[in-house]
Short mmCIF file of N, CA, C and O and ligand atoms in Angstrom, two decimals:
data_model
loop_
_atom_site.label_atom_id
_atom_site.label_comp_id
_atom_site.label_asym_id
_atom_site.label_seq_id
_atom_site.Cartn_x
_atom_site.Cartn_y
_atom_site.Cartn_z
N UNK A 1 99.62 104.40 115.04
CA UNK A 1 99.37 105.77 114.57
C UNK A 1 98.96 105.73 113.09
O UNK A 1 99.60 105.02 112.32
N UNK A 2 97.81 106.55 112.62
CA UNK A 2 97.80 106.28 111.71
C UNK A 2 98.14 107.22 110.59
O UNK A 2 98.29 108.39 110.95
N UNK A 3 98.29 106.98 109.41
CA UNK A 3 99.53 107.57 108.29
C UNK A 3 98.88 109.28 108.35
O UNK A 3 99.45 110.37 108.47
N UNK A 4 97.31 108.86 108.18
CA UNK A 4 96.67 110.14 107.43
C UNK A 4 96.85 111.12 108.52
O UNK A 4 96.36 112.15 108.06
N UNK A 5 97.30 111.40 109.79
CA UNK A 5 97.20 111.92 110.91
C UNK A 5 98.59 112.92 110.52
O UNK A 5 98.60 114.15 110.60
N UNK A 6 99.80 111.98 110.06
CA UNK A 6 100.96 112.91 110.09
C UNK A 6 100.88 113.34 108.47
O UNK A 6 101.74 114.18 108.21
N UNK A 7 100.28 113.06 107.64
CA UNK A 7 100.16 114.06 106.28
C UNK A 7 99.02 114.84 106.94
O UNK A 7 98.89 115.92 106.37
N UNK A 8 98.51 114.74 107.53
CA UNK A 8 97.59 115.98 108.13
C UNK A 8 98.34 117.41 108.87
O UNK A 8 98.23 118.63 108.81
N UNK A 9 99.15 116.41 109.57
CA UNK A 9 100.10 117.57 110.59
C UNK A 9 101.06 118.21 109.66
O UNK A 9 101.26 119.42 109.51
N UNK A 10 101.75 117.00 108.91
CA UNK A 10 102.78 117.79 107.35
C UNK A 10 102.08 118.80 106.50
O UNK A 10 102.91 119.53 105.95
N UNK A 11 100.86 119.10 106.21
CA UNK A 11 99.97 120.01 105.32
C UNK A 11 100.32 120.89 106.53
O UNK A 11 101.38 121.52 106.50
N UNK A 12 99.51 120.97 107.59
CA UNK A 12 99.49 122.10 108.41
C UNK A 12 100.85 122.95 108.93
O UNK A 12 100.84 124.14 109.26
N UNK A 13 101.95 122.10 108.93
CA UNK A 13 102.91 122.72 109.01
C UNK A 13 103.51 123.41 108.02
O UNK A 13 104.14 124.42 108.33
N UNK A 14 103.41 122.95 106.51
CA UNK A 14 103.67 123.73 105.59
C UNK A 14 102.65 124.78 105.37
O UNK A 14 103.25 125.78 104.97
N UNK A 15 101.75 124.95 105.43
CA UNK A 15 100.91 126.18 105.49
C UNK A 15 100.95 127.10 106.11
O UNK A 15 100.44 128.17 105.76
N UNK A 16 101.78 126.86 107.55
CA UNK A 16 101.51 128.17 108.12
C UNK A 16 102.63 128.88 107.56
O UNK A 16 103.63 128.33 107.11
N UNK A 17 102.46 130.01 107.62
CA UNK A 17 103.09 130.82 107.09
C UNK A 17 103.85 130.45 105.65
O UNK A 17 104.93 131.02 105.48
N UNK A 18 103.45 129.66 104.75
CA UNK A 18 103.65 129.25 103.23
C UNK A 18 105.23 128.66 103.51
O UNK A 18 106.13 128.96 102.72
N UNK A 19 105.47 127.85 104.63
CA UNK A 19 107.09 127.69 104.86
C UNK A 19 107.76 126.88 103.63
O UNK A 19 107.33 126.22 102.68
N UNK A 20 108.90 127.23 104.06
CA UNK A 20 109.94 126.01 103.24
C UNK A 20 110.28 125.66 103.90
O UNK A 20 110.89 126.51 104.55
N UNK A 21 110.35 124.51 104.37
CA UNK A 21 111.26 123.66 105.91
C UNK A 21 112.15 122.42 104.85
O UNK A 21 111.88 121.97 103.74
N UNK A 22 113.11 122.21 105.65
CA UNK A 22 113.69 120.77 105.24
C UNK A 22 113.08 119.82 105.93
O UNK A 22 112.32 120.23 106.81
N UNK A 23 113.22 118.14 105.74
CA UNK A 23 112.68 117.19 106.19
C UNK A 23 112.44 117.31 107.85
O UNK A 23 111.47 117.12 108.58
N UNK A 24 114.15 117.82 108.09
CA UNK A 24 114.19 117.68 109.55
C UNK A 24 113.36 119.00 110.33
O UNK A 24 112.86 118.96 111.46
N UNK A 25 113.37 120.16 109.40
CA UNK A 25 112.23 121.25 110.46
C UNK A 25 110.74 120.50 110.30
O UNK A 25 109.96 120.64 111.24
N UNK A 26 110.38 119.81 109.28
CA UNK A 26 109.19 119.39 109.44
C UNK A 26 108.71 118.35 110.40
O UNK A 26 107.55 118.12 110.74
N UNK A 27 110.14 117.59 110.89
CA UNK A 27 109.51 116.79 111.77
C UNK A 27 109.96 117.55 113.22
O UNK A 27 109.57 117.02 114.26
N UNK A 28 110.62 118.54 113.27
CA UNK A 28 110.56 119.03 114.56
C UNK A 28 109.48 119.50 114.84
O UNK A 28 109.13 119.52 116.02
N UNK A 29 108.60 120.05 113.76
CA UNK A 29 107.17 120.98 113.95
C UNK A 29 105.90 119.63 114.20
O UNK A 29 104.75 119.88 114.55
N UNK A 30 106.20 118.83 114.06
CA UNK A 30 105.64 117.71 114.41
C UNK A 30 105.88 117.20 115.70
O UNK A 30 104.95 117.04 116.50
N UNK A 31 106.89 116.97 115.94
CA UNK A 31 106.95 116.44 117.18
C UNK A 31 106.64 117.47 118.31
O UNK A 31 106.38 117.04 119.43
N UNK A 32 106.67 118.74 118.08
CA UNK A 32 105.80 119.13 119.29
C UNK A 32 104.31 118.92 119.31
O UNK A 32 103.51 119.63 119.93
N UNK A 33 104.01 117.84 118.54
CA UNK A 33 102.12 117.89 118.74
C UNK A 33 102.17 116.58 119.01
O UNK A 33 101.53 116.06 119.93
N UNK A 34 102.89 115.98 118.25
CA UNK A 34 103.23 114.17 118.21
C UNK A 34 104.39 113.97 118.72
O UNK A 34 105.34 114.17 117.96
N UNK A 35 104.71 113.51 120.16
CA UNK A 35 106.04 113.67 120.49
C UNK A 35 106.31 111.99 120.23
O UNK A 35 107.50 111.68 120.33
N UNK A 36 105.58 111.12 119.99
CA UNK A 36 106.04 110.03 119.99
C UNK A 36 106.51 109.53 118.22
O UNK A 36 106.87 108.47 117.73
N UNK A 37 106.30 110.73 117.73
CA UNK A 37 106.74 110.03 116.06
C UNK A 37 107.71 109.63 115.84
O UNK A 37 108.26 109.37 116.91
N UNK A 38 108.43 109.37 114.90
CA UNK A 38 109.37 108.46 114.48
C UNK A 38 109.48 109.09 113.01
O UNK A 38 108.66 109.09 112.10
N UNK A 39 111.47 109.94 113.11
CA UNK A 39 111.61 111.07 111.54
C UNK A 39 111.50 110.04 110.33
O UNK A 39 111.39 110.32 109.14
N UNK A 40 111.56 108.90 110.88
CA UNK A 40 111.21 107.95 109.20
C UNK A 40 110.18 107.91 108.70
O UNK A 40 110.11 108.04 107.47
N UNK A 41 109.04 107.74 109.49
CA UNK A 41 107.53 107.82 109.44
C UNK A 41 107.12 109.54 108.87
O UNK A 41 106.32 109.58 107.94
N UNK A 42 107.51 110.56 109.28
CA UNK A 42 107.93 112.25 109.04
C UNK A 42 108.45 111.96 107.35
O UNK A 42 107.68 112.24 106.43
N UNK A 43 109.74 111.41 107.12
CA UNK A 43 110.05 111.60 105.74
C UNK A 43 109.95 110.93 104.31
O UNK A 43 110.15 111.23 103.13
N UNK A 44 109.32 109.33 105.46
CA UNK A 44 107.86 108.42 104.29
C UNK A 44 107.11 109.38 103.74
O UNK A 44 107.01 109.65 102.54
N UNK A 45 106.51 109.95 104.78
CA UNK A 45 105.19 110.79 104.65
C UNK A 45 105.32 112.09 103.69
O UNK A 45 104.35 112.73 103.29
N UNK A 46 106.47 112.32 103.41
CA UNK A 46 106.74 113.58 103.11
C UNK A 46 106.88 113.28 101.49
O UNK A 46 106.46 114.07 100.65
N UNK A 47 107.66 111.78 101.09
CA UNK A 47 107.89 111.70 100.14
C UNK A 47 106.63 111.36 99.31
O UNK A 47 106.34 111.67 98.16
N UNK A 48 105.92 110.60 100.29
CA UNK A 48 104.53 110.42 99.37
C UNK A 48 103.86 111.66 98.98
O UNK A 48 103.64 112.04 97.83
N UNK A 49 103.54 112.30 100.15
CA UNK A 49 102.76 113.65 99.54
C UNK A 49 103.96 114.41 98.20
O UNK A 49 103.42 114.86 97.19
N UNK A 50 105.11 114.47 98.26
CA UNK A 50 104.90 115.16 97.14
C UNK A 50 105.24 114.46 95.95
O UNK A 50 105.65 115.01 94.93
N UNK A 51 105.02 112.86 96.16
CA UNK A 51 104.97 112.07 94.92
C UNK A 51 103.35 112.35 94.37
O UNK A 51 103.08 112.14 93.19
N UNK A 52 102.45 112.78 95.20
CA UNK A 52 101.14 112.84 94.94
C UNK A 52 100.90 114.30 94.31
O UNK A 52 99.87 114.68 93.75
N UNK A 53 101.86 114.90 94.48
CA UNK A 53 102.06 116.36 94.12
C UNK A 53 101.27 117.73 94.99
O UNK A 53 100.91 118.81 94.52
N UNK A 54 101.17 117.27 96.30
CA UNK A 54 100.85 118.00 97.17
C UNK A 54 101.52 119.04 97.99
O UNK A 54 101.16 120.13 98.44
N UNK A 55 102.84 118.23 98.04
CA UNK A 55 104.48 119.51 98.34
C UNK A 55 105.34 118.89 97.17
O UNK A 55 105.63 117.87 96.55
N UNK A 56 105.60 120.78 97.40
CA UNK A 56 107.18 120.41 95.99
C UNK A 56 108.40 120.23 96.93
O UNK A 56 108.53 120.49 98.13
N UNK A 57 109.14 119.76 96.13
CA UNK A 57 110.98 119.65 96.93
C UNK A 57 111.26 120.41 96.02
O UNK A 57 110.76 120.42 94.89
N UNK A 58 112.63 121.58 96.75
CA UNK A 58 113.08 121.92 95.86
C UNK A 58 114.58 122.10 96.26
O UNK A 58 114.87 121.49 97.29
N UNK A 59 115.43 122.69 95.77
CA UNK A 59 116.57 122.85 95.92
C UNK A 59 117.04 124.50 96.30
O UNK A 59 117.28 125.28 95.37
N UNK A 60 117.15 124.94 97.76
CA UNK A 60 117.23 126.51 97.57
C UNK A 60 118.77 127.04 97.99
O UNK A 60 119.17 128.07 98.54
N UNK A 61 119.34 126.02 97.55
CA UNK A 61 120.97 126.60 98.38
C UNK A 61 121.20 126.67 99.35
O UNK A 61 121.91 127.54 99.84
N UNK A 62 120.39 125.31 100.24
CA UNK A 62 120.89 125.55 101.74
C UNK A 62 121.10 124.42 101.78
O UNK A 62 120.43 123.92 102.69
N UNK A 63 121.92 123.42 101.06
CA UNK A 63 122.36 122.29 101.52
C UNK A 63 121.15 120.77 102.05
O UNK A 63 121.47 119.61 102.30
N UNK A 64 120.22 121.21 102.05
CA UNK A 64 119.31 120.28 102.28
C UNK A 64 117.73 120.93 101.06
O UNK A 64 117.45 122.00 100.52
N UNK A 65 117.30 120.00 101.11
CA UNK A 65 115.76 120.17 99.91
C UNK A 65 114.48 120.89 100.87
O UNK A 65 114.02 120.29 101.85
N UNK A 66 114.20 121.63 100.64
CA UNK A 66 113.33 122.36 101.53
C UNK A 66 111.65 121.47 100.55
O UNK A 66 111.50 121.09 99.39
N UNK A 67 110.87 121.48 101.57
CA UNK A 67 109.63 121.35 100.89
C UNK A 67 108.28 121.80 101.25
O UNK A 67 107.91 121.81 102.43
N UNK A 68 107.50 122.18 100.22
CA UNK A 68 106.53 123.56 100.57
C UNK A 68 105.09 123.01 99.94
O UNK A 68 104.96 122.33 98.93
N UNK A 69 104.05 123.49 100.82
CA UNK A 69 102.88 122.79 100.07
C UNK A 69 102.90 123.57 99.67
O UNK A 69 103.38 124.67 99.97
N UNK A 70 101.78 122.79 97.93
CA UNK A 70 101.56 123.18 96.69
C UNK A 70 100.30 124.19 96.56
O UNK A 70 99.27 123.64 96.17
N UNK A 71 100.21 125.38 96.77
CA UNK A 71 98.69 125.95 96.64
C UNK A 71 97.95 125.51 95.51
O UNK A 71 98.13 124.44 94.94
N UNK A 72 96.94 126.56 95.15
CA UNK A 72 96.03 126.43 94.04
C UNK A 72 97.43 127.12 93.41
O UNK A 72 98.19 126.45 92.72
N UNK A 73 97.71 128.52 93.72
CA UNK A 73 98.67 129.68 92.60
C UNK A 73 99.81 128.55 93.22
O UNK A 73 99.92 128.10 94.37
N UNK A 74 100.78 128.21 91.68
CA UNK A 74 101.93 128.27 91.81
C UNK A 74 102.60 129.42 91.82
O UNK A 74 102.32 130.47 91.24
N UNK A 75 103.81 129.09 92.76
CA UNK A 75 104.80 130.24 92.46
C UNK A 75 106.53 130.07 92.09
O UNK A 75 106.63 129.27 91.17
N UNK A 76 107.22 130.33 92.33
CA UNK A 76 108.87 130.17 91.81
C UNK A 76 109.79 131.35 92.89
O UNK A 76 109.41 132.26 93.62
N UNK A 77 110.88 130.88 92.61
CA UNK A 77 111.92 132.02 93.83
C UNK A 77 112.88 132.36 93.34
O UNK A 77 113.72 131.51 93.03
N UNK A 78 113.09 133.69 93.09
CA UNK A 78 114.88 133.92 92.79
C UNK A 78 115.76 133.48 93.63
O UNK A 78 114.62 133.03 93.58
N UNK A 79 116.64 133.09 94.43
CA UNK A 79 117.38 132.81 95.55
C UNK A 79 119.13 133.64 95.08
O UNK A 79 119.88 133.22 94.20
N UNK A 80 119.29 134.40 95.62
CA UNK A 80 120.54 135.32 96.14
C UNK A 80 121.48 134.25 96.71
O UNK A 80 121.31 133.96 97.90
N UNK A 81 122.77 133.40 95.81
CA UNK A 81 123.51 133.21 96.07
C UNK A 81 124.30 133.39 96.79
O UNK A 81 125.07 132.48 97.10
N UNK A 82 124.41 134.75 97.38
CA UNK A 82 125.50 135.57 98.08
C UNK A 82 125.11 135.40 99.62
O UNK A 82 125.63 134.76 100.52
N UNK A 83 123.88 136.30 99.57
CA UNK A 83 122.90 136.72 101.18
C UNK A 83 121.95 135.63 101.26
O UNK A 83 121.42 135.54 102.37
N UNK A 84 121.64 134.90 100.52
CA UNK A 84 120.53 133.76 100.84
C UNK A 84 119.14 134.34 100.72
O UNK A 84 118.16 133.70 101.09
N UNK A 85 119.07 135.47 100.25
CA UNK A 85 117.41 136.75 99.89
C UNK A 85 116.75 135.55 98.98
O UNK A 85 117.30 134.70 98.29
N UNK A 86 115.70 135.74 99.18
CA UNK A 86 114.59 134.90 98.23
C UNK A 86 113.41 135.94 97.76
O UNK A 86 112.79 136.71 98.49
N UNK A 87 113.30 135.80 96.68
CA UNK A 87 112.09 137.08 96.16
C UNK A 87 110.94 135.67 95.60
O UNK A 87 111.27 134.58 95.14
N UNK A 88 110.00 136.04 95.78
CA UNK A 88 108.95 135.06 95.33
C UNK A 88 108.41 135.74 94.00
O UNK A 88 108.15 136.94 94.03
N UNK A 89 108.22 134.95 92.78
CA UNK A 89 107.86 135.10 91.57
C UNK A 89 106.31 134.75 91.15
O UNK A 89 106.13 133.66 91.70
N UNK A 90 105.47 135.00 90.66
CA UNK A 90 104.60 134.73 90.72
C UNK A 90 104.37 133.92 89.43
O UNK A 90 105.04 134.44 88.54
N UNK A 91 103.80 133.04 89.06
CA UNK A 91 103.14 131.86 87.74
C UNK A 91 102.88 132.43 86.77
O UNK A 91 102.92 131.87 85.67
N UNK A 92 102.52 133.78 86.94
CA UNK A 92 102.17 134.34 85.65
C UNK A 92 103.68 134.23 84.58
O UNK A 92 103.63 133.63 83.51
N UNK A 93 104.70 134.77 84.98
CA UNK A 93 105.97 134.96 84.79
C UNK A 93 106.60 134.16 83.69
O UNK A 93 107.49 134.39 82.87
N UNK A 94 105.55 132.78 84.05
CA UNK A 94 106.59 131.41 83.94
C UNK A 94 105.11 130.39 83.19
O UNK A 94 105.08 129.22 82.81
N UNK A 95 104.27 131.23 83.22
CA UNK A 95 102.76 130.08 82.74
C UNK A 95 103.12 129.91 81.15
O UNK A 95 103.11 128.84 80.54
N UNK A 96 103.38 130.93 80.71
CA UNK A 96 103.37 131.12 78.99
C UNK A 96 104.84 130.01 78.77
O UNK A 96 104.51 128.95 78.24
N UNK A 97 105.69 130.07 78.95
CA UNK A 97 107.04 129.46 78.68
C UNK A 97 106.83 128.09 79.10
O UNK A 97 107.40 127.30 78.35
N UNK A 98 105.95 127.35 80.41
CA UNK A 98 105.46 126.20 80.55
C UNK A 98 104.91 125.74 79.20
O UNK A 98 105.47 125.06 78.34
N UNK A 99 103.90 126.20 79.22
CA UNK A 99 102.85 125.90 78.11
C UNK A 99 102.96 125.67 76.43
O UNK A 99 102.23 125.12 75.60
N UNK A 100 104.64 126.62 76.36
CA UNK A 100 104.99 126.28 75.58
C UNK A 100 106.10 124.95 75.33
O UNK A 100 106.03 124.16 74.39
N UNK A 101 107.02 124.94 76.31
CA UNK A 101 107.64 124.06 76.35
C UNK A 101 106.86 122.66 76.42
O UNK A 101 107.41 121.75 75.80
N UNK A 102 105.62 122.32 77.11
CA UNK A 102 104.63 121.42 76.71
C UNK A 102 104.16 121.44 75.59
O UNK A 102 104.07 120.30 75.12
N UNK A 103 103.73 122.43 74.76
CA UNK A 103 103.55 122.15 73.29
C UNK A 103 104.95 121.51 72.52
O UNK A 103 105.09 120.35 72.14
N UNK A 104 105.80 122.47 72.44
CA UNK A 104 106.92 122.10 71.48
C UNK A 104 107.34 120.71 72.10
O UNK A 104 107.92 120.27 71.11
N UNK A 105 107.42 120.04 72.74
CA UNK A 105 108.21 118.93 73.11
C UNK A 105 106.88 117.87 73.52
O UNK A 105 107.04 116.73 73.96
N UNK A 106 105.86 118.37 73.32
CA UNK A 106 104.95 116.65 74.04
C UNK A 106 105.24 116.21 75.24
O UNK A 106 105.27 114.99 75.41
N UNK A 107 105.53 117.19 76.45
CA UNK A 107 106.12 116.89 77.44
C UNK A 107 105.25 117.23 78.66
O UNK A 107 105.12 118.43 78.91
N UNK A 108 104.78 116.52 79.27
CA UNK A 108 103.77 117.17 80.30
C UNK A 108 104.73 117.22 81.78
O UNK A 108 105.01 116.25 82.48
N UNK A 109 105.13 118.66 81.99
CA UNK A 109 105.87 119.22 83.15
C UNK A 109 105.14 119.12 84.53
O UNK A 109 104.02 119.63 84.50
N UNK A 110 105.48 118.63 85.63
CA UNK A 110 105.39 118.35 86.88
C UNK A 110 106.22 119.16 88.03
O UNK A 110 105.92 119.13 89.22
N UNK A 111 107.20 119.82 87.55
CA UNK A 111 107.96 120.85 88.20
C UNK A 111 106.82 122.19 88.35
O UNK A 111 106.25 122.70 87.39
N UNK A 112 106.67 122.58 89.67
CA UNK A 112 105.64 123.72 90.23
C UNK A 112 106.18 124.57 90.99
O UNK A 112 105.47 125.29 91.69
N UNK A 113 107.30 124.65 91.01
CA UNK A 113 108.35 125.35 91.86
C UNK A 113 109.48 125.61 91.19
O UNK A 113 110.24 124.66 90.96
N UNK A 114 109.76 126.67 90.82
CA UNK A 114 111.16 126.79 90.11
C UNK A 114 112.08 127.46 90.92
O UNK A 114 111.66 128.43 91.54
N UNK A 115 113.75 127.03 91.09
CA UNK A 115 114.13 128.29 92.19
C UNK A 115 115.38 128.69 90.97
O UNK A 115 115.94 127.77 90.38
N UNK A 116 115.67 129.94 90.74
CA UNK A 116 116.78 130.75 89.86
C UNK A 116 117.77 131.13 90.80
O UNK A 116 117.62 132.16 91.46
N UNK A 117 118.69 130.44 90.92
CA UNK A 117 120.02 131.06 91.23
C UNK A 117 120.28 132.62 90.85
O UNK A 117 119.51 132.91 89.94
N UNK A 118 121.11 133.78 91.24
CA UNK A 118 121.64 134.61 91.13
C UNK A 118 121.92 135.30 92.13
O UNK A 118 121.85 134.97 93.31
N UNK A 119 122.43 136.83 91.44
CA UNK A 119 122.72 137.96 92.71
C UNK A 119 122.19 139.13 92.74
O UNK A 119 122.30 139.90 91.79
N UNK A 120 121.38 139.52 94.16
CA UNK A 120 120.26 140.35 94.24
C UNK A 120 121.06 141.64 93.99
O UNK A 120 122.26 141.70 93.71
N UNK A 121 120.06 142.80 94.14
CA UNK A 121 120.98 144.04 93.70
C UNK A 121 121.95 144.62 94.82
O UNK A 121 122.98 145.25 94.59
N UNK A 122 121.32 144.24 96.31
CA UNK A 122 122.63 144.74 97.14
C UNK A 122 123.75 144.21 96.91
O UNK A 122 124.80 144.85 96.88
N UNK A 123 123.66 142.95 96.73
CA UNK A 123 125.06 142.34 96.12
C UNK A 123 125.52 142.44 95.38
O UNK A 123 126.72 142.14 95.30
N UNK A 124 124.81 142.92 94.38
CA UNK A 124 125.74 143.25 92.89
C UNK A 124 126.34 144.44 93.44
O UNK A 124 127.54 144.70 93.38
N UNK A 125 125.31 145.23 94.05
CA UNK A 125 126.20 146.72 94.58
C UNK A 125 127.52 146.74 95.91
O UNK A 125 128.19 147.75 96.10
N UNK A 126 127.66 145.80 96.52
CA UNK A 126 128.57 145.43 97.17
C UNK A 126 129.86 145.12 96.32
O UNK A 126 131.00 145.58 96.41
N UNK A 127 129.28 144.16 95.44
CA UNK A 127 130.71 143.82 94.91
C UNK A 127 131.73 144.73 94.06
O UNK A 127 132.95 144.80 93.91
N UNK A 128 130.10 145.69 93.38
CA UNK A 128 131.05 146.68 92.73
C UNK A 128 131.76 147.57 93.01
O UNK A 128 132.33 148.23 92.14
N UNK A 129 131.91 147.85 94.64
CA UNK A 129 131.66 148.81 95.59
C UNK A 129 133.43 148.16 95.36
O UNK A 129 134.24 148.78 94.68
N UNK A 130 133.69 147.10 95.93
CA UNK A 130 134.86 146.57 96.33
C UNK A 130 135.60 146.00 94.89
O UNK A 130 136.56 145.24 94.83
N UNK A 131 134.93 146.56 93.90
CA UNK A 131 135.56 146.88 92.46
C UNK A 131 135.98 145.02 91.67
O UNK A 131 136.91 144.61 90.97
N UNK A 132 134.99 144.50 92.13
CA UNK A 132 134.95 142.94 91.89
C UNK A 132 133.84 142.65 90.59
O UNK A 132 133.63 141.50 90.20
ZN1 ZN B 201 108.18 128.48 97.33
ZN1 ZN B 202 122.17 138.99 97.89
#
């Protein structure tokens, strides 16, 4: 089998619908097209592409690294500690504060995905509700 076949199927599975999957949804979405793959060959593949910077890994509070191809627009996620809500942020947000932190420090940033911990407003309103 050859390599470029399952970074082909890994792009297409992260695209549809702009997913975040962990290693293991990505190779389940694989193996229904490729039933003969092999999840090592799935999470080789996975690590190269986003050593190449094609998917980001990121960390969203679910216990495993979700990873998402990289569009042209970057974007970033609040993630709701509480309910698990994710609001998507858009680059603009976060382009100026890059750009600077690359100036002031001589640092050329590779992070294209940012995820912010906190608590969305139903939850803040829950808790206050129950006087917490
Ligand atoms: Zn994302
Ligand atoms: Zn919440």
């Amino acid at each position: 089998m050859r390599s470029s076949s399952v970074n082909h199927l890994i792009m297409k599975s992260l695209q549809q619908d702009q997913a975040h999957l962990t290693a293991q949804q990505v190779y389940e979405r694989i193996r229904s097209s490729l039933p003969a793959v092999n999840p090592s060959t799935v999470y080789r593949a996975l690590e190269r592409l986003a050593h190449a910077g094609l998917v980001s890994v990121s960390d969203m509070g679910q216990g495993a690294a979700v990873y998402e191809s990289v569009g042209e627009e970057h974007h970033h996620h609040l993630v709701c500690q509480d309910c698990g809500s994710v609001i998507q942020v858009e680059d603009a947000f976060f382009k100026k504060l890059f750009q600077q932190l690359q100036a002031e420090f001589n640092f050329q940033l590779v992070t294209n995905h940012l995820i912010l911990f906190g608590r969305c407003p139903a939850c803040r309103e829950n808790a206050s509700g129950r006087g917490l």
